[in-house]
PDB file of C-alpha atoms in Angstrom:
ATOM      1  CA  LYS A  14     -95.734 -46.958 142.363  1.00  0.00           C
ATOM      2  CA  ILE A  15     -98.800 -48.493 140.242  1.00  0.00           C
ATOM      3  CA  GLY A  16     -97.115 -51.401 138.847  1.00  0.00           C
ATOM      4  CA  ASN A  17     -96.975 -52.624 135.244  1.00  0.00           C
ATOM      5  CA  TRP A  18    -100.194 -53.755 134.136  1.00  0.00           C
ATOM      6  CA  ALA A  19    -101.591 -53.378 137.068  1.00  0.00           C
ATOM      7  CA  PHE A  20    -105.166 -52.411 135.719  1.00  0.00           C
ATOM      8  CA  SER A  21    -104.720 -53.262 132.057  1.00  0.00           C
ATOM      9  CA  GLY A  22    -107.537 -54.310 130.793  1.00  0.00           C
ATOM     10  CA  CYS A  23    -110.026 -53.209 133.471  1.00  0.00           C
ATOM     11  CA  GLY A  24    -113.402 -52.570 130.792  1.00  0.00           C
ATOM     12  CA  SER A  25    -115.369 -51.346 133.896  1.00  0.00           C
ATOM     13  CA  LEU A  26    -112.859 -48.879 135.442  1.00  0.00           C
ATOM     14  CA  ILE A  27    -114.268 -45.158 134.703  1.00  0.00           C
ATOM     15  CA  SER A  28    -112.498 -42.611 136.901  1.00  0.00           C
ATOM     16  CA  ILE A  29    -109.436 -42.955 138.997  1.00  0.00           C
ATOM     17  CA  THR A  30    -107.727 -40.578 141.147  1.00  0.00           C
ATOM     18  CA  ILE A  31    -104.304 -41.780 142.201  1.00  0.00           C
ATOM     19  CA  PRO A  32    -102.924 -40.126 145.378  1.00  0.00           C
ATOM     20  CA  GLU A  33    -100.148 -38.452 146.446  1.00  0.00           C
ATOM     21  CA  SER A  34     -98.369 -41.314 148.050  1.00  0.00           C
ATOM     22  CA  VAL A  35     -97.905 -42.618 144.936  1.00  0.00           C
ATOM     23  CA  THR A  36     -94.441 -41.751 142.709  1.00  0.00           C
ATOM     24  CA  SER A  37     -95.151 -43.593 139.236  1.00  0.00           C
ATOM     25  CA  ILE A  38     -97.662 -45.156 137.348  1.00  0.00           C
ATOM     26  CA  GLY A  39     -95.947 -48.596 135.792  1.00  0.00           C
ATOM     27  CA  ALA A  40     -96.002 -49.671 132.007  1.00  0.00           C
ATOM     28  CA  TYR A  41     -99.355 -50.570 130.517  1.00  0.00           C
ATOM     29  CA  ALA A  42    -100.857 -49.485 134.155  1.00  0.00           C
ATOM     30  CA  PHE A  43    -104.133 -49.078 132.651  1.00  0.00           C
ATOM     31  CA  TYR A  44    -103.689 -50.312 129.168  1.00  0.00           C
ATOM     32  CA  GLU A  45    -106.693 -50.859 127.172  1.00  0.00           C
ATOM     33  CA  CYS A  46    -109.222 -49.577 129.823  1.00  0.00           C
ATOM     34  CA  ASP A  47    -111.495 -48.572 127.477  1.00  0.00           C
ATOM     35  CA  ASN A  48    -114.418 -47.399 129.321  1.00  0.00           C
ATOM     36  CA  LEU A  49    -111.521 -45.030 131.337  1.00  0.00           C
ATOM     37  CA  VAL A  50    -113.466 -41.114 130.994  1.00  0.00           C
ATOM     38  CA  SER A  51    -110.811 -39.003 133.820  1.00  0.00           C
ATOM     39  CA  VAL A  52    -107.972 -39.685 135.156  1.00  0.00           C
ATOM     40  CA  THR A  53    -106.300 -37.164 137.994  1.00  0.00           C
ATOM     41  CA  ILE A  54    -103.187 -37.496 139.146  1.00  0.00           C
ATOM     42  CA  SER A  55    -101.948 -36.192 142.416  1.00  0.00           C
ATOM     43  CA  GLU A  56     -99.103 -33.898 143.395  1.00  0.00           C
ATOM     44  CA  GLY A  57     -95.860 -36.377 144.259  1.00  0.00           C
ATOM     45  CA  VAL A  58     -96.363 -38.348 141.186  1.00  0.00           C
ATOM     46  CA  THR A  59     -93.095 -37.720 138.956  1.00  0.00           C
ATOM     47  CA  GLY A  60     -93.184 -40.062 135.900  1.00  0.00           C
ATOM     48  CA  ILE A  61     -95.606 -41.993 133.711  1.00  0.00           C
ATOM     49  CA  GLU A  62     -94.218 -45.010 132.198  1.00  0.00           C
ATOM     50  CA  SER A  63     -94.485 -46.628 128.537  1.00  0.00           C
ATOM     51  CA  TYR A  64     -97.576 -47.661 127.421  1.00  0.00           C
ATOM     52  CA  ALA A  65     -99.821 -46.462 130.676  1.00  0.00           C
ATOM     53  CA  PHE A  66    -102.376 -45.637 129.173  1.00  0.00           C
ATOM     54  CA  TYR A  67    -102.294 -46.640 126.044  1.00  0.00           C
ATOM     55  CA  ASP A  68    -105.667 -47.145 124.124  1.00  0.00           C
ATOM     56  CA  CYS A  69    -107.639 -45.780 126.268  1.00  0.00           C
ATOM     57  CA  GLY A  70    -110.117 -44.632 123.741  1.00  0.00           C
ATOM     58  CA  ASN A  71    -112.796 -42.912 125.885  1.00  0.00           C
ATOM     59  CA  LEU A  72    -110.240 -41.066 128.155  1.00  0.00           C
ATOM     60  CA  LYS A  73    -111.422 -37.315 127.637  1.00  0.00           C
ATOM     61  CA  ASN A  74    -109.593 -35.702 130.822  1.00  0.00           C
ATOM     62  CA  ILE A  75    -106.325 -35.953 132.256  1.00  0.00           C
ATOM     63  CA  THR A  76    -104.893 -34.074 134.765  1.00  0.00           C
ATOM     64  CA  ILE A  77    -101.193 -34.007 134.597  1.00  0.00           C
ATOM     65  CA  PRO A  78     -99.449 -32.506 138.141  1.00  0.00           C
ATOM     66  CA  GLU A  79     -96.691 -30.108 138.734  1.00  0.00           C
ATOM     67  CA  SER A  80     -94.675 -33.169 140.271  1.00  0.00           C
ATOM     68  CA  MET A  81     -94.408 -34.651 136.868  1.00  0.00           C
ATOM     69  CA  THR A  82     -90.722 -34.385 135.224  1.00  0.00           C
ATOM     70  CA  SER A  83     -91.530 -36.898 132.394  1.00  0.00           C
ATOM     71  CA  ILE A  84     -93.773 -38.939 130.289  1.00  0.00           C
ATOM     72  CA  ASP A  85     -92.474 -41.910 128.803  1.00  0.00           C
ATOM     73  CA  TYR A  86     -93.081 -43.775 125.256  1.00  0.00           C
ATOM     74  CA  ALA A  87     -96.642 -43.716 123.902  1.00  0.00           C
ATOM     75  CA  ALA A  88     -98.225 -43.210 127.234  1.00  0.00           C
ATOM     76  CA  PHE A  89    -101.526 -41.883 126.155  1.00  0.00           C
ATOM     77  CA  GLN A  90    -101.159 -43.054 122.265  1.00  0.00           C
ATOM     78  CA  GLY A  91    -104.547 -44.310 121.335  1.00  0.00           C
ATOM     79  CA  CYS A  92    -106.690 -42.110 123.494  1.00  0.00           C
ATOM     80  CA  SER A  93    -109.049 -41.087 120.748  1.00  0.00           C
ATOM     81  CA  SER A  94    -111.033 -39.018 122.926  1.00  0.00           C
ATOM     82  CA  LEU A  95    -108.651 -36.975 124.802  1.00  0.00           C
ATOM     83  CA  MET A  96    -109.296 -33.582 123.636  1.00  0.00           C
ATOM     84  CA  SER A  97    -107.353 -30.963 125.784  1.00  0.00           C
ATOM     85  CA  ILE A  98    -103.767 -31.370 127.335  1.00  0.00           C
ATOM     86  CA  THR A  99    -101.405 -29.093 129.595  1.00  0.00           C
ATOM     87  CA  ILE A 100     -98.268 -29.843 130.211  1.00  0.00           C
ATOM     88  CA  PRO A 101     -96.855 -28.398 133.293  1.00  0.00           C
ATOM     89  CA  GLU A 102     -93.352 -27.120 133.792  1.00  0.00           C
ATOM     90  CA  SER A 103     -91.968 -29.473 135.761  1.00  0.00           C
ATOM     91  CA  VAL A 104     -91.907 -32.048 132.812  1.00  0.00           C
ATOM     92  CA  LYS A 105     -88.517 -31.692 130.834  1.00  0.00           C
ATOM     93  CA  SER A 106     -88.898 -34.329 128.490  1.00  0.00           C
ATOM     94  CA  ILE A 107     -91.857 -36.029 126.473  1.00  0.00           C
ATOM     95  CA  ASP A 108     -91.017 -39.286 124.601  1.00  0.00           C
ATOM     96  CA  SER A 109     -91.646 -40.966 121.097  1.00  0.00           C
ATOM     97  CA  TYR A 110     -95.580 -41.347 120.321  1.00  0.00           C
ATOM     98  CA  VAL A 111     -96.697 -39.887 123.666  1.00  0.00           C
ATOM     99  CA  PHE A 112     -99.839 -38.047 122.005  1.00  0.00           C
ATOM    100  CA  TYR A 113     -99.839 -39.957 118.989  1.00  0.00           C
ATOM    101  CA  ASN A 114    -102.904 -41.194 117.359  1.00  0.00           C
ATOM    102  CA  CYS A 115    -104.928 -38.852 119.808  1.00  0.00           C
ATOM    103  CA  SER A 116    -106.698 -38.145 117.475  1.00  0.00           C
ATOM    104  CA  SER A 117    -109.554 -35.472 119.303  1.00  0.00           C
ATOM    105  CA  LEU A 118    -106.472 -34.017 120.685  1.00  0.00           C
ATOM    106  CA  MET A 119    -106.919 -30.221 119.737  1.00  0.00           C
ATOM    107  CA  ASN A 120    -105.921 -28.202 122.092  1.00  0.00           C
ATOM    108  CA  ILE A 121    -102.042 -28.692 123.258  1.00  0.00           C
ATOM    109  CA  ALA A 122     -99.919 -26.451 126.068  1.00  0.00           C
ATOM    110  CA  ILE A 123     -96.385 -26.927 126.780  1.00  0.00           C
ATOM    111  CA  SER A 124     -94.470 -25.447 129.166  1.00  0.00           C
ATOM    112  CA  GLU A 125     -91.345 -23.461 128.059  1.00  0.00           C
ATOM    113  CA  ASN A 126     -89.039 -25.876 130.482  1.00  0.00           C
ATOM    114  CA  THR A 127     -89.949 -28.654 128.689  1.00  0.00           C
ATOM    115  CA  THR A 128     -86.419 -28.788 126.423  1.00  0.00           C
ATOM    116  CA  LYS A 129     -86.930 -32.676 124.778  1.00  0.00           C
ATOM    117  CA  ILE A 130     -89.893 -33.617 122.476  1.00  0.00           C
ATOM    118  CA  ALA A 131     -89.350 -36.993 120.613  1.00  0.00           C
ATOM    119  CA  SER A 132     -90.877 -37.963 117.466  1.00  0.00           C
ATOM    120  CA  SER A 133     -93.893 -38.532 116.978  1.00  0.00           C
ATOM    121  CA  ALA A 134     -94.897 -37.409 120.327  1.00  0.00           C
ATOM    122  CA  PHE A 135     -97.920 -35.184 119.011  1.00  0.00           C
ATOM    123  CA  GLY A 136     -98.396 -37.382 115.213  1.00  0.00           C
ATOM    124  CA  GLU A 137    -101.994 -37.720 114.309  1.00  0.00           C
ATOM    125  CA  THR A 138    -103.546 -35.526 116.605  1.00  0.00           C
ATOM    126  CA  ALA A 139    -106.456 -33.041 115.589  1.00  0.00           C
ATOM    127  CA  TYR A 140    -103.530 -30.555 116.269  1.00  0.00           C
ATOM    128  CA  ALA A 141    -101.446 -31.808 113.787  1.00  0.00           C
ATOM    129  CA  ASN A 142    -103.805 -32.655 111.126  1.00  0.00           C
ATOM    130  CA  ASN A 143    -105.047 -28.996 110.955  1.00  0.00           C
ATOM    131  CA  PRO A 144    -103.884 -27.282 108.484  1.00  0.00           C
ATOM    132  CA  ASP A 145    -104.449 -24.076 110.222  1.00  0.00           C
ATOM    133  CA  ASN A 146    -101.709 -24.971 112.605  1.00  0.00           C
ATOM    134  CA  TRP A 147     -99.107 -25.505 110.089  1.00  0.00           C
ATOM    135  CA  ASN A 148     -97.015 -22.246 108.983  1.00  0.00           C
ATOM    136  CA  ASN A 149     -94.421 -22.354 106.242  1.00  0.00           C
ATOM    137  CA  GLY A 150     -94.221 -26.027 106.193  1.00  0.00           C
ATOM    138  CA  CYS A 151     -93.647 -25.954 110.273  1.00  0.00           C
ATOM    139  CA  LEU A 152     -96.219 -27.310 113.144  1.00  0.00           C
ATOM    140  CA  TYR A 153     -95.458 -25.525 116.131  1.00  0.00           C
ATOM    141  CA  ILE A 154     -96.960 -26.105 119.501  1.00  0.00           C
ATOM    142  CA  GLY A 155     -96.037 -22.803 121.587  1.00  0.00           C
ATOM    143  CA  LYS A 156     -92.031 -22.441 120.842  1.00  0.00           C
ATOM    144  CA  HIS A 157     -91.523 -25.927 120.397  1.00  0.00           C
ATOM    145  CA  LEU A 158     -91.267 -27.133 116.513  1.00  0.00           C
ATOM    146  CA  VAL A 159     -92.558 -30.444 116.544  1.00  0.00           C
ATOM    147  CA  ASP A 160     -92.718 -31.078 112.839  1.00  0.00           C
ATOM    148  CA  ILE A 161     -91.445 -30.351 109.178  1.00  0.00           C
ATOM    149  CA  ASP A 162     -93.799 -30.843 106.194  1.00  0.00           C
ATOM    150  CA  LYS A 163     -91.542 -33.793 104.339  1.00  0.00           C
ATOM    151  CA  ASN A 164     -92.341 -32.107 101.271  1.00  0.00           C
ATOM    152  CA  ALA A 165     -91.249 -28.746 102.236  1.00  0.00           C
ATOM    153  CA  GLU A 166     -88.312 -27.240  99.825  1.00  0.00           C
ATOM    154  CA  TYR A 167     -87.551 -24.205 102.085  1.00  0.00           C
ATOM    155  CA  ILE A 168     -88.076 -24.035 106.299  1.00  0.00           C
ATOM    156  CA  VAL A 169     -87.544 -20.821 108.376  1.00  0.00           C
ATOM    157  CA  VAL A 170     -86.897 -21.692 112.062  1.00  0.00           C
ATOM    158  CA  CYS A 171     -88.352 -19.155 114.201  1.00  0.00           C
ATOM    159  CA  PRO A 172     -85.516 -17.559 116.108  1.00  0.00           C
ATOM    160  CA  GLU A 173     -87.821 -17.743 119.502  1.00  0.00           C
ATOM    161  CA  THR A 174     -87.778 -21.905 119.061  1.00  0.00           C
ATOM    162  CA  ILE A 175     -87.520 -23.723 122.654  1.00  0.00           C
ATOM    163  CA  CYS A 176     -86.397 -26.910 120.816  1.00  0.00           C
ATOM    164  CA  ILE A 177     -86.931 -29.067 117.771  1.00  0.00           C
ATOM    165  CA  ALA A 178     -88.389 -32.304 118.101  1.00  0.00           C
ATOM    166  CA  ASN A 179     -86.251 -35.071 118.006  1.00  0.00           C
ATOM    167  CA  GLY A 180     -87.281 -36.476 114.119  1.00  0.00           C
ATOM    168  CA  SER A 181     -88.627 -33.378 112.679  1.00  0.00           C
ATOM    169  CA  PHE A 182     -86.638 -33.442 109.575  1.00  0.00           C
ATOM    170  CA  ASN A 183     -86.531 -36.925 108.638  1.00  0.00           C
ATOM    171  CA  GLY A 184     -87.612 -37.769 105.306  1.00  0.00           C
ATOM    172  CA  CYS A 185     -87.365 -34.157 103.957  1.00  0.00           C
ATOM    173  CA  LYS A 186     -85.846 -34.975 101.083  1.00  0.00           C
ATOM    174  CA  LYS A 187     -86.479 -31.491  99.276  1.00  0.00           C
ATOM    175  CA  LEU A 188     -84.595 -29.444 101.623  1.00  0.00           C
TER     176      LEU A 188
END
């Protein structure tokens, strides 16, 4: 395991490859590593703990392996240069705020095996902020309903929906 706070604030860290011998990435492990651009996580890592890559504003590339099963609270929150993410089939749950405020994140792929998405996991991303990605008040990523327009008066949930993210309907006072 890479321990909690292990590389936190290491401003000169640019690129990392996490080897197969590591099974998890601890909380705050790379917190505020401002110049971190690329992260490759090898097979064998099964979890990323809370705030692990929080506010790594220059992080552009992250490879998540098939061995990953969960991504914890705010793990990538504030990674404002991240533009694309693929969640592999092995990931069953994505916790709250995982990609929140990843303001450049436009391309998101989530496996149909992911059955739990917590609240605001993809809030304030380029994807969520693009009106073209909203359909009749609903924001879908693949077959995952991740948010609802809080001003919507009428919603139709697609029959092929796999999961509805926690909190999606919270604050929908007109429904």
